[in-house]
Amino acid sequence: MSNLIGDVLQEFKIQDKLVAVTTDNASAMVSLVKNFLKVLHVRCFAHTLNLIVKDSIKASAELNHLVGAVKKVVNFFHKSAKATAKLKSTIGDLGLPQLKLCQDVETRWNATLKMLRRYCELHRPVTGALMALGKSELIISDQKVEEMRHACECLEPFEEATEMMSTEKSTSLSKILVVVRQLQLYLTTEARKCQLTSILIKSLSERFPSPEENFSGAASTLLNPRFKRVPFSDNAARLRHEEKIINMMRPLFVADDKQEQSHAVEIGTTPPAKKQKSFMQSFVERVKKIDDAMP
């Protein structure tokens, strides 16, 4: 793999222009970037979210029990034309939309979410059809369905975040800190307390132990005019990153000033006029006032 990538970089003559590489979390890819490419490694955020949710679902005994119960119901209806017809007629009798039960896919956690969500929508007609078919042992209680709804509420923000970050039309590095902080905030303040919530919070903290310490991600957030300082909870880390950005930019401004002074001497006119105020300055001042007013 390393030889192949090396050949491609040489073919396109970009081996000296490589700044960062994004891969999934596979150990082989991590090792490749670290030991061969030796550049900034940005792990795919959507893939990391996927691992967080998959691991959390596996670790939640309560949710696994619910998933297993729903799978039995779904498999029963999918394997029996008679049962499917009965469910369809029951849905019609209740005046509900003609929806179908969704099957789970082991490798995709969002398929598990869709299966649970669809079952919650069809719980009444499914229960009626199972009773009519003499399959009461498959009936899931209302209490368990309520637990299922709570689990869906916990997982839906991760589904939304994955869709938001899975884009090919724009870079999304600056959103990572924002999304991580919002997920943590949702789970700790809005989501209902259950085993899955606790596991998700723990898994998020393990995968992103200190997101504000990563300079590349933090700098991109600070430089994004939509976010700037807002997502940061660690002021010390933010100030360090701001200082580093300023120090990186300072030589560029010094070089520009020297060029302007040199140009003014060459044309031999009057001494250089005082540098005009940038048209962006008023905007910068307004943003600063807003930032300073924030708690």
Tab-separated table of C-alpha atoms in Angstrom:
chain	number	residue	atom	x	y	z
A	1	MET	CA	0.000	0.000	0.000
A	2	SER	CA	2.774	2.449	0.934
A	3	ASN	CA	4.609	1.798	-2.352
A	4	LEU	CA	1.418	2.310	-4.343
A	5	ILE	CA	0.646	5.618	-2.643
A	6	GLY	CA	4.260	6.717	-3.082
A	7	ASP	CA	4.064	5.991	-6.825
A	8	VAL	CA	0.831	7.986	-7.160
A	9	LEU	CA	2.300	10.968	-5.305
A	10	GLN	CA	5.338	10.932	-7.582
A	11	GLU	CA	3.223	10.526	-10.716
A	12	PHE	CA	1.252	13.671	-9.909
A	13	LYS	CA	4.341	15.410	-8.481
A	14	ILE	CA	2.633	16.329	-5.224
A	15	GLN	CA	4.845	14.518	-2.709
A	16	ASP	CA	6.143	17.878	-1.427
A	17	LYS	CA	2.684	19.462	-1.350
A	18	LEU	CA	0.993	16.940	0.904
A	19	VAL	CA	-0.219	18.669	4.073
A	20	ALA	CA	-2.726	16.250	5.591
A	21	VAL	CA	-4.360	12.901	4.919
A	22	THR	CA	-7.833	11.715	5.907
A	23	THR	CA	-8.476	7.995	6.406
A	24	ASP	CA	-10.759	5.776	8.426
A	25	ASN	CA	-9.682	4.442	11.823
A	26	ALA	CA	-8.235	1.139	10.573
A	27	SER	CA	-4.898	0.421	12.264
A	28	ALA	CA	-3.213	-0.217	8.900
A	29	MET	CA	-4.208	3.242	7.637
A	30	VAL	CA	-3.145	4.919	10.876
A	31	SER	CA	0.254	3.199	10.663
A	32	LEU	CA	0.631	4.114	6.983
A	33	VAL	CA	0.157	7.829	7.595
A	34	LYS	CA	2.298	7.878	10.733
A	35	ASN	CA	5.260	5.831	9.505
A	36	PHE	CA	5.306	6.437	5.750
A	37	LEU	CA	3.577	9.692	4.821
A	38	LYS	CA	4.521	11.446	8.088
A	39	VAL	CA	2.005	14.272	7.688
A	40	LEU	CA	-0.990	15.449	9.676
A	41	HIS	CA	-3.473	12.583	10.022
A	42	VAL	CA	-7.134	13.605	10.198
A	43	ARG	CA	-9.248	10.572	10.988
A	44	CYS	CA	-12.596	10.481	9.201
A	45	PHE	CA	-15.058	12.072	11.622
A	46	ALA	CA	-18.110	10.283	10.212
A	47	HIS	CA	-16.319	6.929	10.581
A	48	THR	CA	-15.402	7.789	14.172
A	49	LEU	CA	-19.038	8.641	14.951
A	50	ASN	CA	-20.014	5.319	13.390
A	51	LEU	CA	-17.629	3.465	15.712
A	52	ILE	CA	-18.919	5.368	18.751
A	53	VAL	CA	-22.523	4.373	18.067
A	54	LYS	CA	-21.772	0.766	17.048
A	55	ASP	CA	-19.669	0.181	20.164
A	56	SER	CA	-22.302	1.837	22.374
A	57	ILE	CA	-25.126	-0.270	20.961
A	58	LYS	CA	-23.096	-3.444	21.561
A	59	ALA	CA	-22.285	-2.356	25.118
A	60	SER	CA	-25.913	-1.620	26.047
A	61	ALA	CA	-27.572	-4.800	27.287
A	62	GLU	CA	-30.945	-3.029	27.472
A	63	LEU	CA	-30.823	-1.900	23.850
A	64	ASN	CA	-29.520	-5.249	22.610
A	65	HIS	CA	-32.513	-6.940	24.228
A	66	LEU	CA	-34.891	-4.523	22.480
A	67	VAL	CA	-33.136	-4.947	19.131
A	68	GLY	CA	-33.352	-8.723	19.458
A	69	ALA	CA	-37.088	-8.586	20.216
A	70	VAL	CA	-37.804	-6.329	17.233
A	71	LYS	CA	-35.690	-8.516	14.923
A	72	LYS	CA	-37.838	-11.536	15.800
A	73	VAL	CA	-40.996	-9.606	14.922
A	74	VAL	CA	-39.564	-8.276	11.662
A	75	ASN	CA	-38.267	-11.708	10.602
A	76	PHE	CA	-41.652	-13.278	11.339
A	77	PHE	CA	-43.514	-10.862	9.060
A	78	HIS	CA	-40.885	-10.969	6.315
A	79	LYS	CA	-40.947	-14.765	6.153
A	80	SER	CA	-44.745	-15.130	6.106
A	81	ALA	CA	-46.889	-13.812	3.266
A	82	LYS	CA	-49.987	-14.477	5.384
A	83	ALA	CA	-48.582	-12.410	8.282
A	84	THR	CA	-47.570	-9.600	5.944
A	85	ALA	CA	-51.061	-9.481	4.444
A	86	LYS	CA	-52.608	-9.424	7.925
A	87	LEU	CA	-50.349	-6.556	9.004
A	88	LYS	CA	-51.225	-4.612	5.865
A	89	SER	CA	-54.960	-5.039	6.453
A	90	THR	CA	-54.610	-4.067	10.137
A	91	ILE	CA	-52.743	-0.909	9.153
A	92	GLY	CA	-55.578	-0.096	6.749
A	93	ASP	CA	-58.245	-0.731	9.396
A	94	LEU	CA	-56.517	1.750	11.717
A	95	GLY	CA	-56.310	4.355	8.961
A	96	LEU	CA	-52.518	4.562	9.147
A	97	PRO	CA	-50.031	5.057	6.276
A	98	GLN	CA	-49.033	1.797	4.588
A	99	LEU	CA	-45.491	1.548	5.931
A	100	LYS	CA	-43.345	-1.583	5.987
A	101	LEU	CA	-41.171	-2.940	8.759
A	102	CYS	CA	-37.450	-2.366	8.171
A	103	GLN	CA	-34.853	-5.111	8.484
A	104	ASP	CA	-31.622	-4.649	10.400
A	105	VAL	CA	-28.181	-4.746	8.760
A	106	GLU	CA	-25.416	-5.875	11.109
A	107	THR	CA	-22.736	-3.601	9.644
A	108	ARG	CA	-24.818	-0.408	9.668
A	109	TRP	CA	-25.999	1.049	12.967
A	110	ASN	CA	-28.306	3.501	11.182
A	111	ALA	CA	-30.187	0.478	9.812
A	112	THR	CA	-30.772	-0.577	13.427
A	113	LEU	CA	-32.074	2.915	14.198
A	114	LYS	CA	-34.418	2.826	11.190
A	115	MET	CA	-35.708	-0.606	12.220
A	116	LEU	CA	-36.475	0.574	15.768
A	117	ARG	CA	-37.998	3.846	14.587
A	118	ARG	CA	-40.258	2.102	12.076
A	119	TYR	CA	-41.351	-0.457	14.648
A	120	CYS	CA	-42.378	2.365	17.006
A	121	GLU	CA	-44.506	3.818	14.201
A	122	LEU	CA	-46.190	0.462	13.543
A	123	HIS	CA	-46.418	-0.831	17.123
A	124	ARG	CA	-50.249	-0.713	17.297
A	125	PRO	CA	-50.981	-2.538	14.021
A	126	VAL	CA	-48.129	-5.009	14.616
A	127	THR	CA	-49.540	-5.876	18.049
A	128	GLY	CA	-53.042	-6.279	16.591
A	129	ALA	CA	-51.796	-8.494	13.760
A	130	LEU	CA	-49.738	-10.691	16.120
A	131	MET	CA	-52.748	-11.204	18.403
A	132	ALA	CA	-54.931	-12.131	15.431
A	133	LEU	CA	-52.294	-14.585	14.197
A	134	GLY	CA	-51.874	-16.247	17.600
A	135	LYS	CA	-48.295	-15.016	18.052
A	136	SER	CA	-48.696	-13.221	21.379
A	137	GLU	CA	-45.224	-14.386	22.490
A	138	LEU	CA	-43.736	-11.915	19.983
A	139	ILE	CA	-45.692	-8.923	21.301
A	140	ILE	CA	-43.530	-6.137	22.740
A	141	SER	CA	-44.992	-4.250	25.706
A	142	ASP	CA	-45.808	-0.542	25.608
A	143	GLN	CA	-43.146	0.060	28.271
A	144	LYS	CA	-40.459	-1.519	26.069
A	145	VAL	CA	-41.619	0.544	23.104
A	146	GLU	CA	-41.241	3.685	25.225
A	147	GLU	CA	-37.660	2.619	26.032
A	148	MET	CA	-37.163	2.086	22.306
A	149	ARG	CA	-38.307	5.641	21.589
A	150	HIS	CA	-35.847	6.976	24.160
A	151	ALA	CA	-33.034	5.029	22.471
A	152	CYS	CA	-34.008	6.480	19.093
A	153	GLU	CA	-33.943	9.986	20.577
A	154	CYS	CA	-30.371	9.354	21.762
A	155	LEU	CA	-29.209	8.033	18.393
A	156	GLU	CA	-30.928	10.490	16.048
A	157	PRO	CA	-28.455	13.357	16.706
A	158	PHE	CA	-25.629	11.026	15.646
A	159	GLU	CA	-27.531	10.226	12.464
A	160	GLU	CA	-27.969	13.941	11.769
A	161	ALA	CA	-24.305	14.662	12.539
A	162	THR	CA	-23.135	11.882	10.213
A	163	GLU	CA	-25.239	13.221	7.342
A	164	MET	CA	-24.010	16.758	8.025
A	165	MET	CA	-20.342	15.743	7.982
A	166	SER	CA	-20.544	13.346	5.024
A	167	THR	CA	-20.005	15.900	2.277
A	168	GLU	CA	-17.806	16.091	-0.794
A	169	LYS	CA	-18.555	19.715	-1.692
A	170	SER	CA	-16.930	21.450	1.257
A	171	THR	CA	-14.342	20.846	3.948
A	172	SER	CA	-15.767	19.987	7.341
A	173	LEU	CA	-12.777	20.101	9.716
A	174	SER	CA	-13.982	23.312	11.364
A	175	LYS	CA	-17.301	21.647	12.269
A	176	ILE	CA	-15.789	18.798	14.296
A	177	LEU	CA	-15.387	20.711	17.553
A	178	VAL	CA	-18.863	22.223	17.156
A	179	VAL	CA	-20.513	18.848	16.541
A	180	VAL	CA	-18.658	17.085	19.375
A	181	ARG	CA	-19.584	19.794	21.864
A	182	GLN	CA	-23.235	19.839	20.718
A	183	LEU	CA	-23.523	16.057	20.976
A	184	GLN	CA	-22.068	16.161	24.487
A	185	LEU	CA	-24.425	18.980	25.435
A	186	TYR	CA	-27.464	17.144	24.060
A	187	LEU	CA	-26.636	13.888	25.826
A	188	THR	CA	-25.979	15.559	29.187
A	189	THR	CA	-28.842	18.071	29.222
A	190	GLU	CA	-31.627	17.031	26.827
A	191	ALA	CA	-31.512	13.276	26.286
A	192	ARG	CA	-33.364	11.081	28.753
A	193	LYS	CA	-31.087	9.340	31.217
A	194	CYS	CA	-30.676	5.657	30.411
A	195	GLN	CA	-27.921	3.086	30.005
A	196	LEU	CA	-27.361	3.992	26.345
A	197	THR	CA	-27.002	7.710	27.139
A	198	SER	CA	-24.268	7.018	29.698
A	199	ILE	CA	-22.410	4.721	27.310
A	200	LEU	CA	-22.565	7.247	24.455
A	201	ILE	CA	-21.221	10.028	26.701
A	202	LYS	CA	-18.340	7.786	27.822
A	203	SER	CA	-17.545	6.671	24.266
A	204	LEU	CA	-17.557	10.265	22.974
A	205	SER	CA	-15.113	11.277	25.701
A	206	GLU	CA	-12.823	8.346	24.900
A	207	ARG	CA	-12.770	9.032	21.157
A	208	PHE	CA	-12.464	12.806	21.618
A	209	PRO	CA	-10.689	13.220	24.985
A	210	SER	CA	-9.595	16.825	24.376
A	211	PRO	CA	-10.884	18.128	21.019
A	212	GLU	CA	-9.901	21.715	21.827
A	213	GLU	CA	-6.225	20.749	22.174
A	214	ASN	CA	-5.887	19.698	18.522
A	215	PHE	CA	-4.421	22.723	16.755
A	216	SER	CA	-5.541	21.935	13.202
A	217	GLY	CA	-9.161	21.389	14.176
A	218	ALA	CA	-9.225	24.262	16.659
A	219	ALA	CA	-7.566	26.686	14.229
A	220	SER	CA	-10.040	25.849	11.465
A	221	THR	CA	-12.914	26.486	13.897
A	222	LEU	CA	-11.450	29.799	15.050
A	223	LEU	CA	-10.945	30.900	11.443
A	224	ASN	CA	-14.456	29.905	10.378
A	225	PRO	CA	-16.489	33.145	10.527
A	226	ARG	CA	-19.599	31.194	11.530
A	227	PHE	CA	-18.011	29.731	14.666
A	228	LYS	CA	-14.908	31.616	15.843
A	229	ARG	CA	-14.633	31.398	19.643
A	230	VAL	CA	-18.170	30.225	20.343
A	231	PRO	CA	-17.624	26.425	20.603
A	232	PHE	CA	-14.654	26.686	22.977
A	233	SER	CA	-15.076	25.900	26.661
A	234	ASP	CA	-11.324	25.886	27.426
A	235	ASN	CA	-10.224	29.523	27.224
A	236	ALA	CA	-6.572	28.664	27.878
A	237	ALA	CA	-6.472	26.304	24.880
A	238	ARG	CA	-8.269	28.848	22.709
A	239	LEU	CA	-5.800	31.607	23.617
A	240	ARG	CA	-2.844	29.326	22.833
A	241	HIS	CA	-4.274	28.544	19.408
A	242	GLU	CA	-5.040	32.202	18.693
A	243	GLU	CA	-1.486	33.185	19.638
A	244	LYS	CA	-0.041	30.457	17.413
A	245	ILE	CA	-2.170	31.586	14.455
A	246	ILE	CA	-1.067	35.202	14.955
A	247	ASN	CA	2.596	34.167	15.153
A	248	MET	CA	2.218	32.127	11.954
A	249	MET	CA	0.650	35.087	10.141
A	250	ARG	CA	2.954	37.825	11.473
A	251	PRO	CA	5.883	37.159	9.050
A	252	LEU	CA	3.481	37.478	6.116
A	253	PHE	CA	2.368	40.936	7.216
A	254	VAL	CA	5.976	42.007	7.876
A	255	ALA	CA	6.928	40.872	4.370
A	256	ASP	CA	3.999	42.813	2.883
A	257	ASP	CA	5.020	45.972	4.776
A	258	LYS	CA	8.617	45.688	3.547
A	259	GLN	CA	7.443	45.251	-0.039
A	260	GLU	CA	5.282	48.363	0.190
A	261	GLN	CA	8.137	50.415	1.673
A	262	SER	CA	10.582	49.165	-0.964
A	263	HIS	CA	8.160	50.001	-3.757
A	264	ALA	CA	7.641	53.533	-2.404
A	265	VAL	CA	11.403	54.213	-2.393
A	266	GLU	CA	11.888	52.875	-5.922
A	267	ILE	CA	9.389	55.228	-7.541
A	268	GLY	CA	11.097	58.148	-5.776
A	269	THR	CA	8.002	60.106	-4.862
A	270	THR	CA	6.992	61.643	-1.572
A	271	PRO	CA	7.360	59.582	1.628
A	272	PRO	CA	4.906	56.692	1.938
A	273	ALA	CA	1.457	57.767	2.991
A	274	LYS	CA	-0.080	56.361	6.108
A	275	LYS	CA	-1.574	52.956	5.375
A	276	GLN	CA	-5.306	53.172	4.689
A	277	LYS	CA	-7.738	51.505	6.990
A	278	SER	CA	-8.923	48.210	5.541
A	279	PHE	CA	-12.528	48.080	4.372
A	280	MET	CA	-12.809	44.945	6.523
A	281	GLN	CA	-11.723	46.728	9.693
A	282	SER	CA	-15.216	47.829	10.723
A	283	PHE	CA	-16.425	44.255	10.352
A	284	VAL	CA	-13.534	42.979	12.469
A	285	GLU	CA	-14.336	45.564	15.143
A	286	ARG	CA	-18.010	44.557	15.186
A	287	VAL	CA	-17.087	40.890	15.530
A	288	LYS	CA	-14.676	41.762	18.349
A	289	LYS	CA	-17.414	43.636	20.209
A	290	ILE	CA	-19.734	40.654	19.868
A	291	ASP	CA	-17.022	38.247	21.027
A	292	ASP	CA	-16.042	40.454	23.986
A	293	ALA	CA	-19.674	40.718	25.058
A	294	MET	CA	-20.063	36.947	25.132
A	295	PRO	CA	-19.793	35.288	28.572
